[in-house]
mmCIF file of C-alpha atoms and ligand atoms in Angstrom:
data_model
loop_
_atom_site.group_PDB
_atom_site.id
_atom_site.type_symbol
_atom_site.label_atom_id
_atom_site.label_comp_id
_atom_site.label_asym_id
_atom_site.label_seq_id
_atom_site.Cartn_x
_atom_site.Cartn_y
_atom_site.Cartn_z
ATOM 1 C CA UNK A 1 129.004 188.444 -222.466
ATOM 2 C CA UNK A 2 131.658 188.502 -219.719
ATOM 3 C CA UNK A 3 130.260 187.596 -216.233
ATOM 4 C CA UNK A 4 129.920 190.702 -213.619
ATOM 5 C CA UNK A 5 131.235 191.437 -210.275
ATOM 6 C CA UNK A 6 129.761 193.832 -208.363
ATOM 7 C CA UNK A 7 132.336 196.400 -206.409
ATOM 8 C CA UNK A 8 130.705 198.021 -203.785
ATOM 9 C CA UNK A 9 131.741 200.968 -201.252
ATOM 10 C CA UNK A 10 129.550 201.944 -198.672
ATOM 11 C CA UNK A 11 129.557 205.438 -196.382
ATOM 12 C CA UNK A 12 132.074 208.342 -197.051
ATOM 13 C CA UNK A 13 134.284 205.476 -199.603
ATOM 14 C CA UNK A 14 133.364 208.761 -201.900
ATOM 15 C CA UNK A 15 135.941 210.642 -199.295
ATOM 16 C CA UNK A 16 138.716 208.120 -200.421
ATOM 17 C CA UNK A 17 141.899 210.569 -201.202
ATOM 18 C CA UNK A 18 140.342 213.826 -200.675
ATOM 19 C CA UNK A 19 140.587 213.789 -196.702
ATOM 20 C CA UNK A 20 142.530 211.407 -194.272
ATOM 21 C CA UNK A 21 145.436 210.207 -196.332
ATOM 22 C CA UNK A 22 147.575 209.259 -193.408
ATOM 23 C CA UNK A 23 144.803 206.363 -193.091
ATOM 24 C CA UNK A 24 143.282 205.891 -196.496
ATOM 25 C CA UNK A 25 146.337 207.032 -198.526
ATOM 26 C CA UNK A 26 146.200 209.541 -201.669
ATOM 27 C CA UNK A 27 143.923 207.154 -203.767
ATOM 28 C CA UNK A 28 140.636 208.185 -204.926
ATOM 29 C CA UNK A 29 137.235 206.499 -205.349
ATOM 30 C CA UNK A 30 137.827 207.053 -209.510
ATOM 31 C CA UNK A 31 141.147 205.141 -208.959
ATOM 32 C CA UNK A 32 139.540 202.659 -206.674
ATOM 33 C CA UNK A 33 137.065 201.746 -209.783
ATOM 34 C CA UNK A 34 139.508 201.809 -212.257
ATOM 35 C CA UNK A 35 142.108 198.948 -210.424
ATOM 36 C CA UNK A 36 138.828 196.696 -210.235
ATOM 37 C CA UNK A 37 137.925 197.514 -214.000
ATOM 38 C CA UNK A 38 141.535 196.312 -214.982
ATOM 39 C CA UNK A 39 141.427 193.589 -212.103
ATOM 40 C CA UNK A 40 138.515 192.254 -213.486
ATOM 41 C CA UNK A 41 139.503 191.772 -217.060
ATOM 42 C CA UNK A 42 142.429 190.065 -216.096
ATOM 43 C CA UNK A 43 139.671 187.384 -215.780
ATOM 44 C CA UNK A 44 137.554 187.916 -218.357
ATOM 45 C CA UNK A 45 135.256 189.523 -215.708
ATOM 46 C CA UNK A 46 133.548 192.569 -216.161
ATOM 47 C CA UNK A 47 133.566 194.887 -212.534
ATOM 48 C CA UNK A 48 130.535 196.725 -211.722
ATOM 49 C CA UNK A 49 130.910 199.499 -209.355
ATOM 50 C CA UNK A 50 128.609 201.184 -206.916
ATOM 51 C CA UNK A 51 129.348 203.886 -203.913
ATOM 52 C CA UNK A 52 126.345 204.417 -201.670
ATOM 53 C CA UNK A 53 126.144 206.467 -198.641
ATOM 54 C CA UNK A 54 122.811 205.357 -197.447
ATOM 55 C CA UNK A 55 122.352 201.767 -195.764
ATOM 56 C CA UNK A 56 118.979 200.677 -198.219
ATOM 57 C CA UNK A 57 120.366 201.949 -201.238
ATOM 58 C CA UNK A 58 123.605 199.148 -200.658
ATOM 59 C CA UNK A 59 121.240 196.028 -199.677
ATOM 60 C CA UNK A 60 119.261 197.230 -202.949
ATOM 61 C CA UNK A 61 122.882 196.702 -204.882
ATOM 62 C CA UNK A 62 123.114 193.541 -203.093
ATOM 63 C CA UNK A 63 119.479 192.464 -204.463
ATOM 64 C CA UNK A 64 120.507 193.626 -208.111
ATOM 65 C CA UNK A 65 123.489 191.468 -208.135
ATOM 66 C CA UNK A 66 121.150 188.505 -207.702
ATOM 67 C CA UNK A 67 118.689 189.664 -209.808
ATOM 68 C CA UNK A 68 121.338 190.433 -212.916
ATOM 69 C CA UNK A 69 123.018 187.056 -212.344
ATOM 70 C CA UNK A 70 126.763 188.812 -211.007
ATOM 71 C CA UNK A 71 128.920 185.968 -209.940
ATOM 72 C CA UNK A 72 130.684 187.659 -206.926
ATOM 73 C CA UNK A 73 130.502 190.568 -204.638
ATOM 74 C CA UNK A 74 133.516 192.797 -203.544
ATOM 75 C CA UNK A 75 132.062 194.916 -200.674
ATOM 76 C CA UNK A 76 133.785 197.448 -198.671
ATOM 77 C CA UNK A 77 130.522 198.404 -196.456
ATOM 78 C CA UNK A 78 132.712 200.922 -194.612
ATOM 79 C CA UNK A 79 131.719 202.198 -191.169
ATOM 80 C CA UNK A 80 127.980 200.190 -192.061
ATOM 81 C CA UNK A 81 130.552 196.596 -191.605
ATOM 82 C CA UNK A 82 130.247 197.592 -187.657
ATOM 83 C CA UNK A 83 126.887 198.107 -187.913
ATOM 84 C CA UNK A 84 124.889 196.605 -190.124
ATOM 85 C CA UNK A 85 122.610 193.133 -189.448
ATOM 86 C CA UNK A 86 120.731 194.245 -192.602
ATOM 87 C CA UNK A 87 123.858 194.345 -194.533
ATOM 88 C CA UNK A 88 124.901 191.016 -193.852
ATOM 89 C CA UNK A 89 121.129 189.752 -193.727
ATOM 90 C CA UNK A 90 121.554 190.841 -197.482
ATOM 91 C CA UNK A 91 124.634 189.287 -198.365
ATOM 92 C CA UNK A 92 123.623 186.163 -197.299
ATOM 93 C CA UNK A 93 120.167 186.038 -198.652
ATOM 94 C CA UNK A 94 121.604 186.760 -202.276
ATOM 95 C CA UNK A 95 123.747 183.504 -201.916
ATOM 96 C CA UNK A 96 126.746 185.250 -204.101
ATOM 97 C CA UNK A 97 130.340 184.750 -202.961
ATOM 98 C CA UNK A 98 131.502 187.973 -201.535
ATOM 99 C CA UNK A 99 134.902 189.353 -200.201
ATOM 100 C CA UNK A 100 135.273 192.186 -197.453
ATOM 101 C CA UNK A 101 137.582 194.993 -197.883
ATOM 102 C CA UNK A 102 138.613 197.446 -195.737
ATOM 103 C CA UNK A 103 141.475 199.929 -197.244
ATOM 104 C CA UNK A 104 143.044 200.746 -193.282
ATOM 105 C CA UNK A 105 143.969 197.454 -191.216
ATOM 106 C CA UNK A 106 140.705 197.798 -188.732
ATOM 107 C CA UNK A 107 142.055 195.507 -186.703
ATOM 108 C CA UNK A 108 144.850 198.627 -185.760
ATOM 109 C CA UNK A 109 142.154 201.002 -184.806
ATOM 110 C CA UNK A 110 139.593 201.545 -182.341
ATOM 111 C CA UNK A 111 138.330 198.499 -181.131
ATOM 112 C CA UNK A 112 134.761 198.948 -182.504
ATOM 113 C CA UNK A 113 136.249 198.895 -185.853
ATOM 114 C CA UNK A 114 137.528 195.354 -185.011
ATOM 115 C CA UNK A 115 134.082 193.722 -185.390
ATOM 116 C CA UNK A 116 132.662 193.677 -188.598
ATOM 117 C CA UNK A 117 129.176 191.942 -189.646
ATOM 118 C CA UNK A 118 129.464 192.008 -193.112
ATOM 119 C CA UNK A 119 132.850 190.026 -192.967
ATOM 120 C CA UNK A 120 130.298 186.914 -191.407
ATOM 121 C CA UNK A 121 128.804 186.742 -195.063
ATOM 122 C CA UNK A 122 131.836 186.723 -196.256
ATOM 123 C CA UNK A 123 133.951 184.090 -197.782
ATOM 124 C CA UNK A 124 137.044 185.700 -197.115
ATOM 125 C CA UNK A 125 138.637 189.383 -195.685
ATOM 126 C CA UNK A 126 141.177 191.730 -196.638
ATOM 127 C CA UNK A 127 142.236 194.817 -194.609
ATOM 128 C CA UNK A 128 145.210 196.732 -194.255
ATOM 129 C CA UNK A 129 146.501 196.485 -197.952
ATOM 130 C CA UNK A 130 145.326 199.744 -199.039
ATOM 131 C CA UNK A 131 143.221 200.097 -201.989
ATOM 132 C CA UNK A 132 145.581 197.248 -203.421
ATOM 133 C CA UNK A 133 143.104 195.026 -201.181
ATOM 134 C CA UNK A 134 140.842 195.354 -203.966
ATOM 135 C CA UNK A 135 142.899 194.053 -206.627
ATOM 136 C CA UNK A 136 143.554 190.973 -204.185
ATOM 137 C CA UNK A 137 140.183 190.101 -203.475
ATOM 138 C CA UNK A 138 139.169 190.221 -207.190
ATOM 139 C CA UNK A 139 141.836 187.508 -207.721
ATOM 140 C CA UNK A 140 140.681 185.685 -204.844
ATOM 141 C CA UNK A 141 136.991 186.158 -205.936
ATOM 142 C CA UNK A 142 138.251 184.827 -209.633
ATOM 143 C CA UNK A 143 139.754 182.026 -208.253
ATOM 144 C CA UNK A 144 136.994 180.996 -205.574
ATOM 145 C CA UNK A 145 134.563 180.924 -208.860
ATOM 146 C CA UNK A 146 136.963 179.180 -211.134
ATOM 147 C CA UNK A 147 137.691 182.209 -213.603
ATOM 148 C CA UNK A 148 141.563 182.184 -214.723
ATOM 149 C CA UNK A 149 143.830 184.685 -216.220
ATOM 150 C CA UNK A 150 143.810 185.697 -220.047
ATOM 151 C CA UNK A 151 147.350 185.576 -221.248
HETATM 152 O O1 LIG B 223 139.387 200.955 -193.996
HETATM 153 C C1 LIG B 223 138.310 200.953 -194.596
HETATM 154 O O2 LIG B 223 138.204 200.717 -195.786
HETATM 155 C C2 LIG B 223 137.042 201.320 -193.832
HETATM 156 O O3 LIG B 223 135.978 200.524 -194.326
HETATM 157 C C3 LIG B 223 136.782 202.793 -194.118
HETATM 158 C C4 LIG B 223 135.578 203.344 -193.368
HETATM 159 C C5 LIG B 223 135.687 203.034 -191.870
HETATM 160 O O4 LIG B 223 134.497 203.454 -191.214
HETATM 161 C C6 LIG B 223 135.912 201.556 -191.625
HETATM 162 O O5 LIG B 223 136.066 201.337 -190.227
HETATM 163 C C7 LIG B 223 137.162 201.069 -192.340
HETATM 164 C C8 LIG B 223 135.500 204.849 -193.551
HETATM 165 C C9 LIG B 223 135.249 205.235 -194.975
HETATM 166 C C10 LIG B 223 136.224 206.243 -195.444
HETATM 167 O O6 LIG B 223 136.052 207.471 -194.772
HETATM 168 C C11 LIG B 223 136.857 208.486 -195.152
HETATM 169 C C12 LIG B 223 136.718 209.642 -194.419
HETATM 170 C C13 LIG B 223 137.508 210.721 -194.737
HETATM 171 C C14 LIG B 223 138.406 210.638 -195.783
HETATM 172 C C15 LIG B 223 138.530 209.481 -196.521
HETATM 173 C C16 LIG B 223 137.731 208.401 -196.204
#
């Protein structure tokens, strides 16, 4: 069975392409899960992918990618990457190498986007690619863990 990485976008991610576009672009969540899907089987990885808008129900992802055995994390926490000590407390506690997304480059914006906690329990961050960040950090992710391309 192919080994699982879990995708996961935090608050308002569900927004992606339906409001903002100037920042986020004209992408959509659906698309957003697809481009891992097809990232991931580059790999021979299979991509699970969660959206959350509620703080818990994301550190309970977290604890389920321990729990099923997933191999890597891809976490955009959104606005909850500012925020969130429980966030990182999770990724940290589930010892499971994770990359930080962020579609916009936060380090542009206001400056509390510019800190982000989650990023700390992170092996490595991507922002300002768009939702072509994801792609990237899956191929970072596959590499980190030793997976290589199919042919
Ligand atoms: O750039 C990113 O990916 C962010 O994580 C997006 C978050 C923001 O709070 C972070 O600072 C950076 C926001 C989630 C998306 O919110 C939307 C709101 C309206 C329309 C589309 C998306």
């Amino acid at each position: 069975m192919a080994k699982t990485v879990y995708v996961l976008n935090g608050p308002n991610l569900n927004l992606l392409g339906i409001r903002e576009p100037e920042t986020y672009g004209h992408a959509t969540l659906a698309d957003v899960e697809k481009l891992c899907i097809e990232a991931a089987a580059r790999y021979g990885l299979s991509a699970d992918c969660r959206q959350s808008n509620h703080e818990g129900e994301l550190i309970d992802f977290i604890h389920e990618a321990r729990d099923k055995g997933a191999v890597g994390i891809v976490i955009n926490a959104g606005g909850y990457s500012h925020t969130s000590i429980a966030l990182h407390d999770a990724l940290v506690g589930v010892q499971i190498p994770a990359v930080e997304v962020h579609v916009s480059n936060i380090h542009a914006r206001e400056n509390f986007r510019h800190h982000s906690f989650t990023a700390r329990a992170a092996f490595a961050s991507l922002c300002g690619f768009g939702i072509d960040g994801y792609r990237l950090a899956i191929s970072g992710l596959a590499a980190k863990i030793g997976a290589t391309a199919i042919a």
